[in-house]
Amino acid sequence: MRASRCLATFLSLLGETSALGAVAGGMRILTGVRRLPALSRRKVSENPLLPREIDDKLVPPHRRKAVHANAGLPEGATAGPV
């Protein structure tokens, strides 16, 4: 439990940084980072993410299959950030 609190605090602080907004493409990343604390608390098995909730341009090509092709999730759901 302590590790997840530490991670949630880190993600919240990371989302407050303005440095990511200073570089080209940084605003997209900053927007995604700001959503991470809420996503890290979400239980995907109970409340799976929908494709519209994932910015696919932030998912590296080698991770797309893991995010979008999880057979254990309902049709149209995604595994979320990995």
XYZ file of N, CA and C in Angstrom:
246
model
N 0.818 -1.184 0.000
C 0.000 0.000 0.000
C 0.869 1.257 0.000
N 1.976 1.204 0.734
C 2.865 2.366 0.807
C 3.431 2.723 -0.564
N 3.808 1.702 -1.334
C 4.364 1.948 -2.660
C 3.350 2.609 -3.567
N 2.092 2.210 -3.493
C 1.080 2.822 -4.363
C 0.816 4.264 -3.950
N 0.890 4.568 -2.648
C 0.743 5.965 -2.203
C 1.893 6.803 -2.729
N 3.084 6.240 -2.685
C 4.276 6.934 -3.171
C 4.148 7.196 -4.679
N 3.697 6.198 -5.410
C 3.513 6.350 -6.856
C 2.446 7.397 -7.155
N 1.340 7.369 -6.439
C 0.276 8.361 -6.661
C 0.776 9.770 -6.396
N 1.574 9.931 -5.345
C 2.142 11.248 -5.045
C 3.080 11.690 -6.156
N 3.942 10.781 -6.605
C 4.867 11.101 -7.692
C 4.109 11.499 -8.958
N 3.086 10.737 -9.328
C 2.336 11.035 -10.538
C 1.633 12.386 -10.436
N 1.103 12.700 -9.259
C 0.456 13.995 -9.068
C 1.459 15.130 -9.241
N 2.629 14.983 -8.633
C 3.658 16.015 -8.755
C 4.165 16.138 -10.186
N 4.316 15.015 -10.859
C 4.766 15.038 -12.251
C 3.774 15.795 -13.124
N 2.492 15.636 -12.858
C 1.469 16.331 -13.624
C 1.450 17.827 -13.401
N 2.061 18.290 -12.321
C 2.102 19.719 -12.023
C 3.277 20.428 -12.683
N 4.212 19.671 -13.234
C 5.383 20.287 -13.851
C 4.996 21.043 -15.119
N 5.650 22.145 -15.354
C 5.394 22.894 -16.581
C 6.471 22.618 -17.620
N 7.518 21.900 -17.232
C 8.636 21.637 -18.136
C 8.199 20.869 -19.380
N 7.266 19.934 -19.230
C 6.829 19.151 -20.387
C 6.116 20.015 -21.419
N 5.492 21.081 -20.978
C 4.798 21.973 -21.901
C 5.732 22.863 -22.694
N 7.004 22.873 -22.333
C 7.968 23.750 -22.981
C 8.570 23.160 -24.249
N 8.323 21.905 -24.519
C 8.911 21.265 -25.698
C 7.824 20.914 -26.709
N 8.242 20.762 -27.959
C 7.286 20.386 -29.000
C 6.637 19.057 -28.658
N 5.343 19.004 -28.717
C 4.616 17.781 -28.399
C 4.433 17.555 -26.914
N 5.001 18.424 -26.112
C 4.952 18.250 -24.672
C 3.566 18.391 -24.069
N 2.713 19.210 -24.658
C 1.373 19.400 -24.101
C 0.562 18.115 -24.150
N 0.723 17.349 -25.218
C 0.021 16.057 -25.316
C 0.497 15.127 -24.204
N 1.805 15.093 -23.987
C 2.364 14.250 -22.930
C 1.910 14.747 -21.562
N 1.948 16.057 -21.353
C 1.534 16.632 -20.072
C 0.070 16.325 -19.772
N -0.776 16.393 -20.776
C -2.189 16.049 -20.597
C -2.329 14.596 -20.176
N -1.587 13.700 -20.827
C -1.625 12.288 -20.466
C -1.094 12.042 -19.068
N -0.019 12.727 -18.704
C 0.579 12.570 -17.374
C -0.394 13.038 -16.298
N -1.124 14.094 -16.567
C -2.085 14.603 -15.584
C -3.224 13.620 -15.320
N -3.484 12.744 -16.261
C -4.540 11.737 -16.083
C -4.044 10.492 -15.345
N -2.734 10.326 -15.221
C -2.183 9.106 -14.633
C -2.613 8.828 -13.197
N -2.676 9.813 -12.292
C -3.090 9.477 -10.926
C -4.465 8.799 -10.870
N -5.418 9.311 -11.626
C -6.749 8.691 -11.638
C -6.701 7.308 -12.278
N -5.930 7.167 -13.338
C -5.838 5.870 -14.010
C -5.122 4.844 -13.137
N -4.156 5.278 -12.358
C -3.419 4.330 -11.515
C -4.293 3.757 -10.397
N -5.349 4.467 -10.021
C -6.265 3.970 -8.984
C -7.391 3.120 -9.563
N -7.539 3.112 -10.864
C -8.645 2.425 -11.516
C -8.384 0.930 -11.603
N -9.382 0.136 -11.258
C -9.282 -1.317 -11.385
C -9.844 -1.698 -12.749
N -8.940 -1.964 -13.673
C -9.324 -2.222 -15.056
C -10.259 -3.423 -15.165
N -10.079 -4.420 -14.304
C -10.943 -5.602 -14.375
C -12.391 -5.257 -14.028
N -12.606 -4.240 -13.206
C -13.956 -3.832 -12.818
C -14.490 -2.695 -13.678
N -13.611 -1.835 -14.143
C -14.012 -0.666 -14.912
C -13.012 -0.446 -16.050
N -13.081 -1.283 -17.097
C -12.086 -1.202 -18.166
C -12.124 0.137 -18.898
N -10.977 0.515 -19.400
C -10.883 1.735 -20.187
C -11.459 1.515 -21.569
N -12.004 2.555 -22.126
C -12.495 2.517 -23.497
C -11.434 3.114 -24.407
N -11.413 2.707 -25.673
C -10.395 3.229 -26.589
C -10.344 4.757 -26.623
N -11.464 5.422 -26.456
C -11.459 6.899 -26.496
C -10.756 7.504 -25.281
N -10.512 6.701 -24.250
C -9.839 7.191 -23.055
C -8.318 7.067 -23.142
N -7.826 6.460 -24.196
C -6.390 6.265 -24.391
C -5.939 7.127 -25.561
N -4.925 7.951 -25.346
C -4.331 8.717 -26.440
C -3.337 7.784 -27.123
N -3.762 7.193 -28.216
C -2.960 6.167 -28.886
C -1.609 6.686 -29.359
N -1.491 7.985 -29.557
C -0.203 8.539 -29.991
C 0.828 8.510 -28.862
N 0.364 8.307 -27.628
C 1.292 8.203 -26.497
C 1.673 6.758 -26.182
N 1.020 5.806 -26.836
C 1.320 4.393 -26.617
C 2.386 3.977 -27.631
N 3.558 3.553 -27.157
C 4.599 3.123 -28.093
C 4.109 1.944 -28.937
N 4.521 1.889 -30.197
C 4.054 0.816 -31.086
C 4.216 -0.588 -30.513
N 5.312 -0.856 -29.815
C 5.538 -2.203 -29.281
C 4.625 -2.520 -28.090
N 3.879 -1.553 -27.551
C 2.966 -1.784 -26.433
C 1.502 -1.752 -26.846
N 1.211 -1.393 -28.096
C -0.182 -1.270 -28.532
C -0.956 -2.567 -28.401
N -0.335 -3.684 -28.731
C -1.031 -4.962 -28.626
C -1.403 -5.242 -27.171
N -0.508 -4.967 -26.246
C -0.784 -5.194 -24.828
C -1.913 -4.294 -24.335
N -1.997 -3.103 -24.871
C -3.030 -2.148 -24.444
C -4.379 -2.475 -25.065
N -4.387 -2.829 -26.338
C -5.652 -2.965 -27.064
C -6.127 -4.391 -27.309
N -5.307 -5.412 -27.062
C -5.698 -6.774 -27.422
C -5.699 -7.717 -26.229
N -6.233 -7.295 -25.120
C -6.297 -8.144 -23.933
C -7.568 -8.990 -24.009
N -7.412 -10.266 -24.233
C -8.562 -11.161 -24.413
C -9.412 -11.294 -23.151
N -8.866 -10.957 -22.001
C -9.601 -11.089 -20.756
C -10.556 -9.937 -20.470
N -10.556 -8.926 -21.317
C -11.420 -7.762 -21.113
C -12.622 -7.799 -22.056
N -13.692 -7.104 -21.695
C -14.874 -7.068 -22.566
C -14.550 -6.454 -23.925
N -15.367 -6.771 -24.902
C -15.221 -6.252 -26.265
C -15.148 -4.723 -26.237
N -14.153 -4.159 -26.910
C -14.016 -2.711 -27.002
C -13.289 -2.071 -25.843
N -12.913 -2.839 -24.835
C -12.201 -2.298 -23.676
C -10.691 -2.399 -23.925
N -9.923 -1.595 -23.222
C -8.482 -1.664 -23.319
C -7.882 -1.898 -21.946
N -6.645 -2.359 -21.925
C -5.978 -2.647 -20.660
C -5.490 -1.387 -19.986
N -5.382 -0.324 -20.750
C -4.903 0.936 -20.172
C -3.400 1.055 -20.278
N -2.856 2.054 -19.623
C -1.431 2.297 -19.727
C -0.620 1.133 -19.181
N 0.435 0.783 -19.887
C 1.319 -0.287 -19.437
C 2.752 0.164 -19.550
